[in-house]
Tab-separated table of C-alpha atoms in Angstrom:
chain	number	residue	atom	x	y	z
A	1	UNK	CA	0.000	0.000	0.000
A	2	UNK	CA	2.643	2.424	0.846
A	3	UNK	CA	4.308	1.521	-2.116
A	4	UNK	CA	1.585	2.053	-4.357
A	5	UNK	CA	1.006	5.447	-2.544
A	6	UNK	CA	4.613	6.259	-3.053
A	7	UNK	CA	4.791	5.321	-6.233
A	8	UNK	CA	7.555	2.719	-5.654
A	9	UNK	CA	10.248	5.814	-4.658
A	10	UNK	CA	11.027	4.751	-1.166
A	11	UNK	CA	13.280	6.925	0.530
A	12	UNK	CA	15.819	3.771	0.884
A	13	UNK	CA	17.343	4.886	4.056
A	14	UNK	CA	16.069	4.019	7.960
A	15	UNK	CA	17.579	7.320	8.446
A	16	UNK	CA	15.769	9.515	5.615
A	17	UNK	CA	12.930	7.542	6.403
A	18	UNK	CA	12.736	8.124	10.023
A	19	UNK	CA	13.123	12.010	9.135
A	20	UNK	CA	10.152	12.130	6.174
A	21	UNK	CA	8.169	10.598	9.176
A	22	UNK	CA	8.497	13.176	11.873
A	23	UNK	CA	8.443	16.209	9.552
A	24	UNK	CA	5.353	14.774	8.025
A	25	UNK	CA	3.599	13.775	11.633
A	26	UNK	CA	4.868	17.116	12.964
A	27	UNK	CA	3.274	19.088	9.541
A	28	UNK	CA	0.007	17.062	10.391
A	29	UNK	CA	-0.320	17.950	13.958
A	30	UNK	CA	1.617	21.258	13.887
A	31	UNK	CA	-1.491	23.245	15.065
A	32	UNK	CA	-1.811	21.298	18.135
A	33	UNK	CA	1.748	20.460	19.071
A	34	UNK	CA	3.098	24.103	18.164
A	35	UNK	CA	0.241	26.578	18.723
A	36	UNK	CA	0.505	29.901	18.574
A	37	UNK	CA	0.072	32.496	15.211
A	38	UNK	CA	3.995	32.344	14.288
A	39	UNK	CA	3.988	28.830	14.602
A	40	UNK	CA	0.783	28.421	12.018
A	41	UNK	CA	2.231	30.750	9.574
A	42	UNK	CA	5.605	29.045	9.834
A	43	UNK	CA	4.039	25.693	9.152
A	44	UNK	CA	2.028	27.179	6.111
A	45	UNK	CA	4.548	28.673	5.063
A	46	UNK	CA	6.651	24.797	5.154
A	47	UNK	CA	4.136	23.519	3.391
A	48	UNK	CA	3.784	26.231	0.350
A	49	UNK	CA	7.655	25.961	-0.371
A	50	UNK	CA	6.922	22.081	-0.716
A	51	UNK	CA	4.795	22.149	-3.316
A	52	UNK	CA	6.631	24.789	-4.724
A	53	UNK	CA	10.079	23.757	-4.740
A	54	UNK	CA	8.842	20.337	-5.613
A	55	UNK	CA	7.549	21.450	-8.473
A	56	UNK	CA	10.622	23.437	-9.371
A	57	UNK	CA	12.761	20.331	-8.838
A	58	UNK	CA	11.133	18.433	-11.643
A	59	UNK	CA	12.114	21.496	-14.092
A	60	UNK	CA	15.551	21.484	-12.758
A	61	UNK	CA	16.018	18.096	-10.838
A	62	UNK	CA	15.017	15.927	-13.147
A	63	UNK	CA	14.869	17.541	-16.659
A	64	UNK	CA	17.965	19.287	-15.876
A	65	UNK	CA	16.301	22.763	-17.303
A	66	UNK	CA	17.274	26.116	-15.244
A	67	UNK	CA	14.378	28.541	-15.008
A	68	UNK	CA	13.982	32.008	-13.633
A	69	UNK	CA	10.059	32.123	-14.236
A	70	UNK	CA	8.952	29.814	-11.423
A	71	UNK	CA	8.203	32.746	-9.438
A	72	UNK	CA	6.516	34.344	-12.082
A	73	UNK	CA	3.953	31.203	-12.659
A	74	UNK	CA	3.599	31.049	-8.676
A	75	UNK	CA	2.339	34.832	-8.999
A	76	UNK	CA	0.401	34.312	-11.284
A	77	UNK	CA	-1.969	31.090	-8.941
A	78	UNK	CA	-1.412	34.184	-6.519
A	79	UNK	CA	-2.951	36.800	-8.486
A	80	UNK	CA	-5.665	34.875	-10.080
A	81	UNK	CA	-7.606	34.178	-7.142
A	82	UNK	CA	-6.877	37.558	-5.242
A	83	UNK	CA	-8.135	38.911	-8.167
A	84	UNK	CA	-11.263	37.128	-8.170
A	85	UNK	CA	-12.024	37.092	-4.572
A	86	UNK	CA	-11.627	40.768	-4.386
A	87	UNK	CA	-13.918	41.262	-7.171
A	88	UNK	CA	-16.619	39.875	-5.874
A	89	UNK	CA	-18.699	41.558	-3.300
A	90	UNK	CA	-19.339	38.190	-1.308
A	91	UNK	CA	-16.462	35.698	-1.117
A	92	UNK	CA	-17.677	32.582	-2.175
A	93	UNK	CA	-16.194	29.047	-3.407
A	94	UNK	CA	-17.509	29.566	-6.793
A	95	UNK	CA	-14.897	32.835	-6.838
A	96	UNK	CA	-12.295	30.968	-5.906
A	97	UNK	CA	-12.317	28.110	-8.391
A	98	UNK	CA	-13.045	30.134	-11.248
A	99	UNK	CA	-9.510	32.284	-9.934
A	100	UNK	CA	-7.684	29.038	-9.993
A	101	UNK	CA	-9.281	28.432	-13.371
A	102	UNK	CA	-8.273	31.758	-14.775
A	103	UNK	CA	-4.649	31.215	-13.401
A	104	UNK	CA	-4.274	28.017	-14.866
A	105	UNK	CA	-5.125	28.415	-18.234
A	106	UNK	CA	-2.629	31.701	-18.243
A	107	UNK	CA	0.298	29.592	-17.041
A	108	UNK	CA	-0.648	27.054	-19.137
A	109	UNK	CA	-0.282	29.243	-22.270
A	110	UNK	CA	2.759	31.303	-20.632
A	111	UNK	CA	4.667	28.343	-19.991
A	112	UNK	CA	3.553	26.610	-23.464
A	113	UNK	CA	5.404	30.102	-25.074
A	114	UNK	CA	8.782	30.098	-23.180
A	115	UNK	CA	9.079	25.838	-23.625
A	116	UNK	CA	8.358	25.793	-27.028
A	117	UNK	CA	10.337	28.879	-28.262
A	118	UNK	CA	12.980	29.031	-25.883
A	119	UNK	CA	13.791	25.706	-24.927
A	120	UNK	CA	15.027	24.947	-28.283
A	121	UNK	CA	18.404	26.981	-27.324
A	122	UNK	CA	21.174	26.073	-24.669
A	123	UNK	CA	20.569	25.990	-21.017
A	124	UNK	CA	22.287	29.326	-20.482
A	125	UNK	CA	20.173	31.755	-22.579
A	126	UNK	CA	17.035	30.108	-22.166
A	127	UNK	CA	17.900	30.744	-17.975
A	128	UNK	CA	17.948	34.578	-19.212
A	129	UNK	CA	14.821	34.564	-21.285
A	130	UNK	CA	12.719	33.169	-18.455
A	131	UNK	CA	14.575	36.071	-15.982
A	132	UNK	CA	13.482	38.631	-18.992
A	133	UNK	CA	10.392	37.512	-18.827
A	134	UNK	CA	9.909	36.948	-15.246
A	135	UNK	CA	11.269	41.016	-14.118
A	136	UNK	CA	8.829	42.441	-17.235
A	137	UNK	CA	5.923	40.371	-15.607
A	138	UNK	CA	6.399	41.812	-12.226
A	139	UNK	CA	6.604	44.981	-13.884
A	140	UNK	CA	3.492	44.435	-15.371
A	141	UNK	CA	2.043	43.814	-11.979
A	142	UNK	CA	3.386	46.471	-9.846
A	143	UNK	CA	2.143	48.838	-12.396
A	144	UNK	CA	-1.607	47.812	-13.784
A	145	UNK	CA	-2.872	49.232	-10.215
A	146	UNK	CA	-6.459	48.792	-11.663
A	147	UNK	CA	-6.246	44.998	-11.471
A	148	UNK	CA	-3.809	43.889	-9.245
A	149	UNK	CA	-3.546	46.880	-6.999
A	150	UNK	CA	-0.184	48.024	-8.085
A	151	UNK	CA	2.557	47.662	-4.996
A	152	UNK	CA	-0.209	47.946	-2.524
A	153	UNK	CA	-1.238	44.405	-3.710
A	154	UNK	CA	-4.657	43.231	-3.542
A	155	UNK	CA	-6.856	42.469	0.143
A	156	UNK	CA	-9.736	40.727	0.021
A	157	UNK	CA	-11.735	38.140	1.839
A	158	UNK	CA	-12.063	34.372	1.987
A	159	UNK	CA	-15.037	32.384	2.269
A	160	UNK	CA	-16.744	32.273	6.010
A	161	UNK	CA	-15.944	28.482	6.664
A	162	UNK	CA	-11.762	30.199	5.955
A	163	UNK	CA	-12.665	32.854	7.591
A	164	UNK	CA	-10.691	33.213	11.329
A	165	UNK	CA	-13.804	34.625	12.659
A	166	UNK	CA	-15.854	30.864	12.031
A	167	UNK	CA	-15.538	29.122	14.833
A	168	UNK	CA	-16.042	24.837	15.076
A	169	UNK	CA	-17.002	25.476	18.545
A	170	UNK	CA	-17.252	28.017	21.191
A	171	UNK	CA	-14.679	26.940	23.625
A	172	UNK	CA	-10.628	26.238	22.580
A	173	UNK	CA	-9.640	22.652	22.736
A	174	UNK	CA	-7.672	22.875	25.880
A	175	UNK	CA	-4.660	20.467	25.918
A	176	UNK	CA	-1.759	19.922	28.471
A	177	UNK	CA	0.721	22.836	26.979
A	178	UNK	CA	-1.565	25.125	25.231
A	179	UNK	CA	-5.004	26.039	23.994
A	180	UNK	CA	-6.421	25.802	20.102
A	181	UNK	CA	-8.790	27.858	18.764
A	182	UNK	CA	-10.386	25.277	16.392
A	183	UNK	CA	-11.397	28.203	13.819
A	184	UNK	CA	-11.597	28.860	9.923
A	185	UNK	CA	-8.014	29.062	9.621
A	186	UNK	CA	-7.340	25.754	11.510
A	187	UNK	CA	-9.584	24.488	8.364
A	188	UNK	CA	-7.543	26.537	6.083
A	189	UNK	CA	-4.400	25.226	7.219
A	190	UNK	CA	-5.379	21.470	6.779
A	191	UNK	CA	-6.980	22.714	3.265
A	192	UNK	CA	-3.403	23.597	2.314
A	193	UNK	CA	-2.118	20.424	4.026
A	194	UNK	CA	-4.374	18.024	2.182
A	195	UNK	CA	-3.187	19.842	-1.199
A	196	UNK	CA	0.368	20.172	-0.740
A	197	UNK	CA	-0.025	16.380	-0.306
A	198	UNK	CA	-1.744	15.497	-2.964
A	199	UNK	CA	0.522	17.782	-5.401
A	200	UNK	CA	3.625	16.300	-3.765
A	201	UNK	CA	2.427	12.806	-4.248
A	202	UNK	CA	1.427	13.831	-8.077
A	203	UNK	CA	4.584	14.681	-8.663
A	204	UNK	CA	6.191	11.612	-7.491
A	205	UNK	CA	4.147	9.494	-9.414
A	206	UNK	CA	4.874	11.753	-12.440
A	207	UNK	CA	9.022	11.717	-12.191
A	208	UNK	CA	8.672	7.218	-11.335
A	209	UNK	CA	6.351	7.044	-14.769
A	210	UNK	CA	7.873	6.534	-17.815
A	211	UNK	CA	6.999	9.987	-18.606
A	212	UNK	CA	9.958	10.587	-15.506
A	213	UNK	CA	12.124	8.096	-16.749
A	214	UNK	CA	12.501	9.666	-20.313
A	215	UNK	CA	12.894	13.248	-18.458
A	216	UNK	CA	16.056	11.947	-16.541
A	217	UNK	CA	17.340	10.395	-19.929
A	218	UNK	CA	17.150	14.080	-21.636
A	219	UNK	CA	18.827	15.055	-18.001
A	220	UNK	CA	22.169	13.085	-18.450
A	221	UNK	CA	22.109	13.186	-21.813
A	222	UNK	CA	19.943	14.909	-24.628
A	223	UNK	CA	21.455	13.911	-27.621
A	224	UNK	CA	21.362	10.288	-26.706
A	225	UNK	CA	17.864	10.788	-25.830
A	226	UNK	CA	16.796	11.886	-29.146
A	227	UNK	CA	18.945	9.705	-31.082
A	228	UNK	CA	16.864	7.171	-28.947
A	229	UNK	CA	13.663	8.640	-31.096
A	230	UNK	CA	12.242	10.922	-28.051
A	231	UNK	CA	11.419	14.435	-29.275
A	232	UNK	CA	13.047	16.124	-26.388
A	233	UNK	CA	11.932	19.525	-26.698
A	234	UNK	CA	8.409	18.231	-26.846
A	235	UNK	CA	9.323	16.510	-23.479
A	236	UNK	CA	11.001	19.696	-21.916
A	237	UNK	CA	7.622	21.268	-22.863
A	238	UNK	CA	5.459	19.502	-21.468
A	239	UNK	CA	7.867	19.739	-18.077
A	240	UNK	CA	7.620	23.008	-18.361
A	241	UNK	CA	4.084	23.802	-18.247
A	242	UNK	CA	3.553	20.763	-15.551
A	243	UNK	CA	6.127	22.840	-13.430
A	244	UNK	CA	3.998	25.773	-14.202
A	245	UNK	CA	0.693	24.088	-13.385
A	246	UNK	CA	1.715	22.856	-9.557
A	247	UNK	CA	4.052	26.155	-9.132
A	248	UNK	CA	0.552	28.178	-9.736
A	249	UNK	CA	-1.363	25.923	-7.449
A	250	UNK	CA	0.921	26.263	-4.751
A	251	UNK	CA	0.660	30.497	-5.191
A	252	UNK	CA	-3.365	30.234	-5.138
A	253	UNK	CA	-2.907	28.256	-1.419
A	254	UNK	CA	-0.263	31.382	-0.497
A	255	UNK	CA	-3.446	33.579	-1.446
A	256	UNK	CA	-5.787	31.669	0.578
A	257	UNK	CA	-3.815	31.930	3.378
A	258	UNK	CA	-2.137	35.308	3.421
A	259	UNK	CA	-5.694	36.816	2.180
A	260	UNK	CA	-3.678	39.185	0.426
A	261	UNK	CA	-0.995	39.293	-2.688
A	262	UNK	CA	1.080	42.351	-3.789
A	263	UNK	CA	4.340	42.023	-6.102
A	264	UNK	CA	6.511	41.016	-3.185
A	265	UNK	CA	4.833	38.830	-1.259
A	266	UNK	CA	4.804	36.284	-4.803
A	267	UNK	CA	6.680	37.308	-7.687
A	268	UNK	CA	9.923	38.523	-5.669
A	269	UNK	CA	12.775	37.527	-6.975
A	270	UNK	CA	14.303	36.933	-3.401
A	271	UNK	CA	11.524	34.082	-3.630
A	272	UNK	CA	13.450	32.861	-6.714
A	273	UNK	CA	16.570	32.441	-4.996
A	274	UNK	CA	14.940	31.196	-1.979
A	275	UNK	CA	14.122	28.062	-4.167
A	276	UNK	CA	17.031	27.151	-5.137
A	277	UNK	CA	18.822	27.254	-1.643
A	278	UNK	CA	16.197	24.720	-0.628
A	279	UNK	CA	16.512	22.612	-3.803
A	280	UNK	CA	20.156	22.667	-2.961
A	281	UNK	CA	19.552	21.660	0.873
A	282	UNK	CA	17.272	18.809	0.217
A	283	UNK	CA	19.031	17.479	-2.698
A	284	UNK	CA	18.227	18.001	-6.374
A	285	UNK	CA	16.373	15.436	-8.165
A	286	UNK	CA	14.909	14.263	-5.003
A	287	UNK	CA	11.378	15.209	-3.880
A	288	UNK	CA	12.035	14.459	-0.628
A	289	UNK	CA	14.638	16.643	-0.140
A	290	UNK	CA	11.618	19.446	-1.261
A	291	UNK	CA	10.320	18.692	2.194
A	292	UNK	CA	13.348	18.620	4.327
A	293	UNK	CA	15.032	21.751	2.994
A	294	UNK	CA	11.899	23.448	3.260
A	295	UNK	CA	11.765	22.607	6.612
A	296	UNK	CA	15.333	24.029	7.752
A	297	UNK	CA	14.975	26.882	5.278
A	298	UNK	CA	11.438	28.159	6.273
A	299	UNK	CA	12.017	27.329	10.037
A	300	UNK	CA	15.980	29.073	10.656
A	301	UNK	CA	14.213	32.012	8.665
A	302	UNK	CA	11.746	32.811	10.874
A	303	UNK	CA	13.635	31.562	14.152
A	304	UNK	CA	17.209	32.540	13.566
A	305	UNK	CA	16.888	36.154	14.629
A	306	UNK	CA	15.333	34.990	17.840
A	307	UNK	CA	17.836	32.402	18.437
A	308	UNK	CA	20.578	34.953	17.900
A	309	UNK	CA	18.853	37.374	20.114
A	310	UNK	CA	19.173	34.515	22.775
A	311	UNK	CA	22.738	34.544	22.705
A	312	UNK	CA	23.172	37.494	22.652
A	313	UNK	CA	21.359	37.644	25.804
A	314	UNK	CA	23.633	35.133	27.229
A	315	UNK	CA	26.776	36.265	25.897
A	316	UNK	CA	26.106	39.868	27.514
A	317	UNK	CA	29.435	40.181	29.423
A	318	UNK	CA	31.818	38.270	26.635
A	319	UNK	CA	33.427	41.030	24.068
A	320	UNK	CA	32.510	41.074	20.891
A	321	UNK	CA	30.301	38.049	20.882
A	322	UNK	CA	27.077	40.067	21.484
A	323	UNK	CA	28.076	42.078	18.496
A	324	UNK	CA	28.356	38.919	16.763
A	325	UNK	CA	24.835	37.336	17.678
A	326	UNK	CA	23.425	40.404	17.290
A	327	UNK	CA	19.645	39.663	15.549
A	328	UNK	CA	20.850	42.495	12.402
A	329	UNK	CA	23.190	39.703	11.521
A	330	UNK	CA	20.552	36.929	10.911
A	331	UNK	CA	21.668	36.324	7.033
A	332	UNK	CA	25.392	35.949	7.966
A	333	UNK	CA	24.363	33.503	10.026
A	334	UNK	CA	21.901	32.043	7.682
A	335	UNK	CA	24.658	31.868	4.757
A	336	UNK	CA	26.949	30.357	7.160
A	337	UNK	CA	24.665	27.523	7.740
A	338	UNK	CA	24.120	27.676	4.019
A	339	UNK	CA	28.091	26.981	2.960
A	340	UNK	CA	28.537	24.045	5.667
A	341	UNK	CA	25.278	22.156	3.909
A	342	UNK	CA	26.953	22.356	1.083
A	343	UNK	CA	30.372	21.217	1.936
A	344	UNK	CA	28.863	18.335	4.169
A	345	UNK	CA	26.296	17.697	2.353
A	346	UNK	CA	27.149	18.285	-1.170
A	347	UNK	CA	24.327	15.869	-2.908
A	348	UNK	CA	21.652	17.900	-0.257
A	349	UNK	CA	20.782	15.884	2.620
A	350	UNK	CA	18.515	13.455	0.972
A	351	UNK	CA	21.512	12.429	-1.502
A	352	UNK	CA	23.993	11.699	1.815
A	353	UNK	CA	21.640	9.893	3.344
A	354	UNK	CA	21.183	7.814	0.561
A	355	UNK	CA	24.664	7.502	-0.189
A	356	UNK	CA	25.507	6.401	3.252
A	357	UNK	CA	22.837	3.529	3.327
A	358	UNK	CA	23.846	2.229	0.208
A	359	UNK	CA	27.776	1.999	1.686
A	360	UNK	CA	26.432	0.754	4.718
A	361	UNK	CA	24.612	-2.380	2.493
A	362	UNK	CA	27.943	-2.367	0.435
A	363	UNK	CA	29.638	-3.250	3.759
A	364	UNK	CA	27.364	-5.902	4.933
A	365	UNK	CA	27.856	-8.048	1.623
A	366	UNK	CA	31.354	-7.852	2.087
């Protein structure tokens, strides 16, 4: 069964395995074991970047193409249903759907354009004709105010069930360490949960299909592949707008659960580079690693500063070190921690893993 579910790509390591299995319980019951408002939006946040960088990994992971546009396609899911819902003078499921609809069909035909007139030149250029076209379509949205509210972005609301003011019951669930409001955005978290997991397991079935199989082939070797009789730019293509497709599904859940969207908040380019530090943490052509270097990413983000701030604290009479662990410094550290995952971990963490239980079996047959 949890083959079938997994599509036959076990993570072939009691270590990896052991890790996919807390971050996933801990996802699933982060509301209740980690409540509190930062804590939510951290875990929402985790689970975004998964089906994001996920879907970025099969572009670049597995069909070896580099692409500057992902952020551009995950505005766009973004856009299309802030655009709807704010149109609309009651929010209403209808709205939302036909915003994912909208958003779809554009990235469809966006991505369609770049694959099948771009991709027929070398990796480099076509890298700088999707970051042409990703800067000139956050132009485009910073400055046609009238639709997506220019650099103020777009507020609007959410359906009542999404809504924090609907309330499951009256009273918190009380539990040993805390106290959860079991309200509309406890429902909108485990909408986004229930999503992310059904895109991430999508896309593993998608890369262990032949489909997959004939996308690493043009990966390690394109000229091979088509002397084989595959049309590879019709299969870089068609990667192309499937990246698309899950990258804009993953920026209508931001949308849900931000109730907002302006230019920086989804077609930032610091978003951009933000996915590929985490497809270089997990590991690239490795879903898995989508979910663990989300996980560090997204969570020494949001809790470096505080961690530093700790120290700091601590290291009050020591000279120079509260300079040092000063909370302004939070990206030194964070590129610190960066560089040593590289050099230890220079296949991502998935890739070590995976290395070291195959040595480990290499050992025991000796």
């Amino acid at each position: 069964m949890l083959q079938r579910l997994l599509s036959k790509d076990l993570p072939r390591s009691r270590w990896l395995a052991m890790l996919l299995l807390i971050l996933v319980l801990g996802l699933a019951f982060a509301p209740f074991l980690f409540p509190g408002v930062k804590a939510l939006n951290v875990a929402a946040k985790i689970l975004i970047f998964v089906a994001l960088v996920a879907s970025f990994d099969l572009l670049l992971g597995y069909t070896g193409i580099v692409s500057f546009a992902h952020t551009m396609f995950f505005g766009i899911g973004a856009y299309g249903v802030a655009i709807s819902l704010s149109s609309v003078e009651e929010a209403s499921w209808s709205a939302i759907f036909i915003g994912v609809l909208a958003a779809l069909l554009v990235s469809v035909l966006l991505s369609l354009l770049i694959g099948l007139f771009s991709l027929r030149v070398r990796a480099i250029f076509f890298a700088m004709i999707t970051l042409a076209v990703a800067s000139a379509f956050l132009t485009l949205a910073s400055q046609l105010s009238e639709f997506t509210g220019g650099e103020d972005g777009l507020t609007f609301r959410v359906p009542e069930l999404l809504s924090p003011g609907f309330m499951l019951r009256e009273d918190p669930l009380v539990l040993p360490w805390a106290e959860v409001d079991l309200n509309g955005r406890l429902i909108t978290y485990y909408l986004i949960f229930g999503s992310v997991l059904a895109i991430f397991l999508t896309l593993l079935r998608i890369v262990n299909s032949p489909f997959g199989r004939v996308l690493q082939a043009i990966r390690e070797n394109d000229f091979r592949a088509e002397a084989l009789g595959y049309r590879t730019v019709v299969y870089r293509t068609l990667s192309n707008v499937l990246s698309a497709l899950f990258a804009t599904l993953a920026g209508c859940l931001l949308a849900l659960w931000l109730r907002y969207n302006g230019p920086d908040t989804s077609l930032s380019f610091e978003i951009m580079l933000d996915i590929l530090l985490i497809v270089v943490i997990g590991g690239m052509g490795t879903l898995y690693g989508a979910l663990i270097g989300s996980v560090l990413f997204v969570v020494a983000q949001s809790y470096l500063q505080d961690l530093l701030r700790l120290i700091g604290e601590a290291t009050a009479g020591i000279p120079l070190l509260p300079a040092l662990f000063t909370p302004d410094r939070w990206l030194l550290w964070l590129g610190l921690l960066f560089v040593l995952s590289v050099y230890y971990f220079p296949t991502g963490i998935v890739g070590k893993l995976r290395e070291r239980a195959v040595l480990a079996r290499l050992k025991e047959l000796r």
